[in-house]
């Protein structure tokens, strides 16, 4: 049973997340399919890719597949983690990727959406950054994705509360490019893609890459990076991290002890 649908209309590729039973959780299998689709679109010189879920969905994506998170003693968001690979694939794709969003966007799926170049949302869209709900120590490049997408104080509110923000507020903050009525979302997004396709793809591609390089150009010394990794290890080796994962699996509210 395919976990995504894809189509190529002229120079516009579309990837549809299609695993509603798991609320489009970003499992290794789903990520492999999406990255494969992106590579296929790059080979066919697609000038825009739209990343979406099925029309009318209440959950765009529930984020990282929690069942695939390690139970401690290993960085849950290391370089080779599927979510990390997917974010890099979106950022390095040689043309704009538009996230077209209906429904809830949770956890690592927020980073996926924010890593896309443009976001067009229906009023039903919400965005919740949830590491603190599970006890996960998000990783450095992931935090940079959030900081490049939202004002610092908003990132702090989203990370510390793990509560969703609305599409309307996200648009007001500039996190989302446009919010349009659900019945107009597809046509609006297609129109945006069409506008981009009329312009010079080489110019767009190199300007996208420049912005990726400039947005990621943060001086963090090896000493500071190693300090951060040491702090993160304390978190993913903590009882609270294990409790967060356990509580999710047992469908109950976690009880965090601070240890
Ligand atoms: O009970 P069954 O077997 O039917 O499975 C349920 C859920 O367990 C499953 N599911 C997931 N499985 C793995 N990973 C997930 N992230 C995930 N989310 C859901 O899908 C089946 C239907 O879920 P259910 O009954 O809860 O659906 P619902 O419509 O009542 O609620 C939809 C959600 C999205 C509000 C709810 O499923 C939910 O809160 N999911 C978790 C959202 C979340 O906390 N995501 C963060 C994942 S961890 C992550 O992304 C990063 C590592 S971090 O934490 O750092 O951000």
mmCIF file with all atom_site columns, C-alpha atoms and ligand atoms in Angstrom, residues 20-23 25-26 58-59 61-69 76-77 83 104 106-109 128-138 146 248 251, ligand 1:
data_model
loop_
_atom_site.group_PDB
_atom_site.id
_atom_site.type_symbol
_atom_site.label_atom_id
_atom_site.label_alt_id
_atom_site.label_comp_id
_atom_site.label_asym_id
_atom_site.label_entity_id
_atom_site.label_seq_id
_atom_site.pdbx_PDB_ins_code
_atom_site.Cartn_x
_atom_site.Cartn_y
_atom_site.Cartn_z
_atom_site.occupancy
_atom_site.B_iso_or_equiv
_atom_site.pdbx_formal_charge
_atom_site.auth_seq_id
_atom_site.auth_comp_id
_atom_site.auth_asym_id
_atom_site.auth_atom_id
_atom_site.pdbx_PDB_model_num
ATOM   1  C CA  . UNK A 1 20  ? -3.985 8.518  7.336  1.00 0.00 ? 20  UNK A CA  1
ATOM   2  C CA  . UNK A 1 21  ? -4.093 5.463  9.616  1.00 0.00 ? 21  UNK A CA  1
ATOM   3  C CA  . UNK A 1 22  ? -0.796 6.656  11.123 1.00 0.00 ? 22  UNK A CA  1
ATOM   4  C CA  . UNK A 1 23  ? -1.729 10.333 10.720 1.00 0.00 ? 23  UNK A CA  1
ATOM   5  C CA  . UNK A 1 25  ? 3.695  10.068 10.726 1.00 0.00 ? 25  UNK A CA  1
ATOM   6  C CA  . UNK A 1 26  ? 7.129  10.515 9.146  1.00 0.00 ? 26  UNK A CA  1
ATOM   7  C CA  . UNK A 1 58  ? -7.465 16.834 9.918  1.00 0.00 ? 58  UNK A CA  1
ATOM   8  C CA  . UNK A 1 59  ? -3.770 15.954 10.376 1.00 0.00 ? 59  UNK A CA  1
ATOM   9  C CA  . UNK A 1 61  ? 1.427  15.031 9.613  1.00 0.00 ? 61  UNK A CA  1
ATOM   10 C CA  . UNK A 1 62  ? 1.840  13.807 13.188 1.00 0.00 ? 62  UNK A CA  1
ATOM   11 C CA  . UNK A 1 63  ? 5.599  14.280 12.963 1.00 0.00 ? 63  UNK A CA  1
ATOM   12 C CA  . UNK A 1 64  ? 8.395  11.791 13.565 1.00 0.00 ? 64  UNK A CA  1
ATOM   13 C CA  . UNK A 1 65  ? 7.145  8.221  13.992 1.00 0.00 ? 65  UNK A CA  1
ATOM   14 C CA  . UNK A 1 66  ? 7.468  7.920  17.772 1.00 0.00 ? 66  UNK A CA  1
ATOM   15 C CA  . UNK A 1 67  ? 7.727  4.146  17.488 1.00 0.00 ? 67  UNK A CA  1
ATOM   16 C CA  . UNK A 1 68  ? 10.986 4.631  15.614 1.00 0.00 ? 68  UNK A CA  1
ATOM   17 C CA  . UNK A 1 69  ? 12.570 6.856  18.245 1.00 0.00 ? 69  UNK A CA  1
ATOM   18 C CA  . UNK A 1 76  ? 17.056 10.437 18.653 1.00 0.00 ? 76  UNK A CA  1
ATOM   19 C CA  . UNK A 1 77  ? 17.727 13.065 15.979 1.00 0.00 ? 77  UNK A CA  1
ATOM   20 C CA  . UNK A 1 83  ? 13.488 13.293 9.588  1.00 0.00 ? 83  UNK A CA  1
ATOM   21 C CA  . UNK A 1 104 ? -2.580 19.717 12.321 1.00 0.00 ? 104 UNK A CA  1
ATOM   22 C CA  . UNK A 1 106 ? 2.975  18.186 14.818 1.00 0.00 ? 106 UNK A CA  1
ATOM   23 C CA  . UNK A 1 107 ? 6.516  17.979 16.090 1.00 0.00 ? 107 UNK A CA  1
ATOM   24 C CA  . UNK A 1 108 ? 9.115  17.230 13.458 1.00 0.00 ? 108 UNK A CA  1
ATOM   25 C CA  . UNK A 1 109 ? 6.458  17.801 10.762 1.00 0.00 ? 109 UNK A CA  1
ATOM   26 C CA  . UNK A 1 128 ? 2.706  22.493 17.264 1.00 0.00 ? 128 UNK A CA  1
ATOM   27 C CA  . UNK A 1 129 ? 6.389  22.034 18.122 1.00 0.00 ? 129 UNK A CA  1
ATOM   28 C CA  . UNK A 1 130 ? 6.281  19.152 20.610 1.00 0.00 ? 130 UNK A CA  1
ATOM   29 C CA  . UNK A 1 131 ? 9.743  17.897 21.728 1.00 0.00 ? 131 UNK A CA  1
ATOM   30 C CA  . UNK A 1 132 ? 9.048  19.052 25.299 1.00 0.00 ? 132 UNK A CA  1
ATOM   31 C CA  . UNK A 1 133 ? 5.856  16.940 25.341 1.00 0.00 ? 133 UNK A CA  1
ATOM   32 C CA  . UNK A 1 134 ? 7.950  13.809 24.828 1.00 0.00 ? 134 UNK A CA  1
ATOM   33 C CA  . UNK A 1 135 ? 11.150 14.863 26.570 1.00 0.00 ? 135 UNK A CA  1
ATOM   34 C CA  . UNK A 1 136 ? 13.082 14.959 23.305 1.00 0.00 ? 136 UNK A CA  1
ATOM   35 C CA  . UNK A 1 137 ? 16.154 17.202 23.058 1.00 0.00 ? 137 UNK A CA  1
ATOM   36 C CA  . UNK A 1 138 ? 15.690 18.684 19.607 1.00 0.00 ? 138 UNK A CA  1
ATOM   37 C CA  . UNK A 1 146 ? 12.602 26.990 13.699 1.00 0.00 ? 146 UNK A CA  1
ATOM   38 C CA  . UNK A 1 248 ? 3.005  7.996  24.204 1.00 0.00 ? 248 UNK A CA  1
ATOM   39 C CA  . UNK A 1 251 ? -1.590 6.553  25.432 1.00 0.00 ? 251 UNK A CA  1
HETATM 40 O O1  . LIG B 2 .   ? -3.496 3.508  18.284 1.00 0.00 ? 1   LIG B O1  1
HETATM 41 P P1  . LIG B 2 .   ? -3.161 3.258  16.830 1.00 0.00 ? 1   LIG B P1  1
HETATM 42 O O2  . LIG B 2 .   ? -2.303 2.050  16.601 1.00 0.00 ? 1   LIG B O2  1
HETATM 43 O O3  . LIG B 2 .   ? -4.371 3.348  15.935 1.00 0.00 ? 1   LIG B O3  1
HETATM 44 O O4  . LIG B 2 .   ? -2.209 4.483  16.347 1.00 0.00 ? 1   LIG B O4  1
HETATM 45 C C1  . LIG B 2 .   ? -2.645 5.798  16.541 1.00 0.00 ? 1   LIG B C1  1
HETATM 46 C C2  . LIG B 2 .   ? -1.452 6.619  16.952 1.00 0.00 ? 1   LIG B C2  1
HETATM 47 O O5  . LIG B 2 .   ? -0.580 5.945  17.843 1.00 0.00 ? 1   LIG B O5  1
HETATM 48 C C3  . LIG B 2 .   ? -0.760 6.825  15.623 1.00 0.00 ? 1   LIG B C3  1
HETATM 49 N N1  . LIG B 2 .   ? 0.123  8.003  15.662 1.00 0.00 ? 1   LIG B N1  1
HETATM 50 C C4  . LIG B 2 .   ? 1.461  7.933  15.612 1.00 0.00 ? 1   LIG B C4  1
HETATM 51 N N2  . LIG B 2 .   ? 2.294  6.876  15.508 1.00 0.00 ? 1   LIG B N2  1
HETATM 52 C C5  . LIG B 2 .   ? 3.634  7.164  15.501 1.00 0.00 ? 1   LIG B C5  1
HETATM 53 N N3  . LIG B 2 .   ? 4.145  8.415  15.593 1.00 0.00 ? 1   LIG B N3  1
HETATM 54 C C6  . LIG B 2 .   ? 3.333  9.481  15.684 1.00 0.00 ? 1   LIG B C6  1
HETATM 55 N N4  . LIG B 2 .   ? 3.874  10.708 15.740 1.00 0.00 ? 1   LIG B N4  1
HETATM 56 C C7  . LIG B 2 .   ? 1.920  9.264  15.717 1.00 0.00 ? 1   LIG B C7  1
HETATM 57 N N5  . LIG B 2 .   ? 0.827  10.076 15.830 1.00 0.00 ? 1   LIG B N5  1
HETATM 58 C C8  . LIG B 2 .   ? -0.247 9.276  15.798 1.00 0.00 ? 1   LIG B C8  1
HETATM 59 O O6  . LIG B 2 .   ? -1.800 7.032  14.687 1.00 0.00 ? 1   LIG B O6  1
HETATM 60 C C9  . LIG B 2 .   ? -2.999 6.367  15.156 1.00 0.00 ? 1   LIG B C9  1
HETATM 61 C C10 . LIG B 2 .   ? -4.115 7.377  15.222 1.00 0.00 ? 1   LIG B C10 1
HETATM 62 O O7  . LIG B 2 .   ? -3.727 8.312  16.223 1.00 0.00 ? 1   LIG B O7  1
HETATM 63 P P2  . LIG B 2 .   ? -4.802 9.026  17.160 1.00 0.00 ? 1   LIG B P2  1
HETATM 64 O O8  . LIG B 2 .   ? -5.847 8.023  17.567 1.00 0.00 ? 1   LIG B O8  1
HETATM 65 O O9  . LIG B 2 .   ? -4.062 9.729  18.224 1.00 0.00 ? 1   LIG B O9  1
HETATM 66 O O10 . LIG B 2 .   ? -5.449 10.066 16.129 1.00 0.00 ? 1   LIG B O10 1
HETATM 67 P P3  . LIG B 2 .   ? -6.251 11.416 16.482 1.00 0.00 ? 1   LIG B P3  1
HETATM 68 O O11 . LIG B 2 .   ? -6.848 11.852 15.211 1.00 0.00 ? 1   LIG B O11 1
HETATM 69 O O12 . LIG B 2 .   ? -7.108 11.202 17.674 1.00 0.00 ? 1   LIG B O12 1
HETATM 70 O O13 . LIG B 2 .   ? -5.112 12.447 16.919 1.00 0.00 ? 1   LIG B O13 1
HETATM 71 C C11 . LIG B 2 .   ? -4.204 12.913 15.937 1.00 0.00 ? 1   LIG B C11 1
HETATM 72 C C12 . LIG B 2 .   ? -3.009 13.558 16.680 1.00 0.00 ? 1   LIG B C12 1
HETATM 73 C C13 . LIG B 2 .   ? -1.933 13.929 15.638 1.00 0.00 ? 1   LIG B C13 1
HETATM 74 C C14 . LIG B 2 .   ? -3.470 14.829 17.435 1.00 0.00 ? 1   LIG B C14 1
HETATM 75 C C15 . LIG B 2 .   ? -2.456 12.522 17.695 1.00 0.00 ? 1   LIG B C15 1
HETATM 76 O O14 . LIG B 2 .   ? -2.241 11.299 17.002 1.00 0.00 ? 1   LIG B O14 1
HETATM 77 C C16 . LIG B 2 .   ? -1.149 12.977 18.290 1.00 0.00 ? 1   LIG B C16 1
HETATM 78 O O15 . LIG B 2 .   ? -1.101 13.848 19.176 1.00 0.00 ? 1   LIG B O15 1
HETATM 79 N N6  . LIG B 2 .   ? -0.021 12.390 17.761 1.00 0.00 ? 1   LIG B N6  1
HETATM 80 C C17 . LIG B 2 .   ? 1.296  12.750 18.273 1.00 0.00 ? 1   LIG B C17 1
HETATM 81 C C18 . LIG B 2 .   ? 1.714  14.132 17.773 1.00 0.00 ? 1   LIG B C18 1
HETATM 82 C C19 . LIG B 2 .   ? 3.139  14.391 18.273 1.00 0.00 ? 1   LIG B C19 1
HETATM 83 O O16 . LIG B 2 .   ? 3.378  14.599 19.471 1.00 0.00 ? 1   LIG B O16 1
HETATM 84 N N7  . LIG B 2 .   ? 4.095  14.338 17.372 1.00 0.00 ? 1   LIG B N7  1
HETATM 85 C C20 . LIG B 2 .   ? 5.507  14.465 17.680 1.00 0.00 ? 1   LIG B C20 1
HETATM 86 C C21 . LIG B 2 .   ? 6.209  13.144 17.332 1.00 0.00 ? 1   LIG B C21 1
HETATM 87 S S1  . LIG B 2 .   ? 7.899  13.151 17.859 1.00 0.00 ? 1   LIG B S1  1
HETATM 88 C C22 . LIG B 2 .   ? 8.589  14.288 16.808 1.00 0.00 ? 1   LIG B C22 1
HETATM 89 O O17 . LIG B 2 .   ? 8.033  14.682 15.798 1.00 0.00 ? 1   LIG B O17 1
HETATM 90 C C23 . LIG B 2 .   ? 9.953  14.796 17.161 1.00 0.00 ? 1   LIG B C23 1
HETATM 91 C C24 . LIG B 2 .   ? 10.907 13.729 17.549 1.00 0.00 ? 1   LIG B C24 1
HETATM 92 S S2  . LIG B 2 .   ? 9.812  15.971 18.456 1.00 0.00 ? 1   LIG B S2  1
HETATM 93 O O18 . LIG B 2 .   ? 9.103  15.296 19.515 1.00 0.00 ? 1   LIG B O18 1
HETATM 94 O O19 . LIG B 2 .   ? 11.146 16.315 18.831 1.00 0.00 ? 1   LIG B O19 1
HETATM 95 O O20 . LIG B 2 .   ? 9.049  17.066 17.899 1.00 0.00 ? 1   LIG B O20 1
#
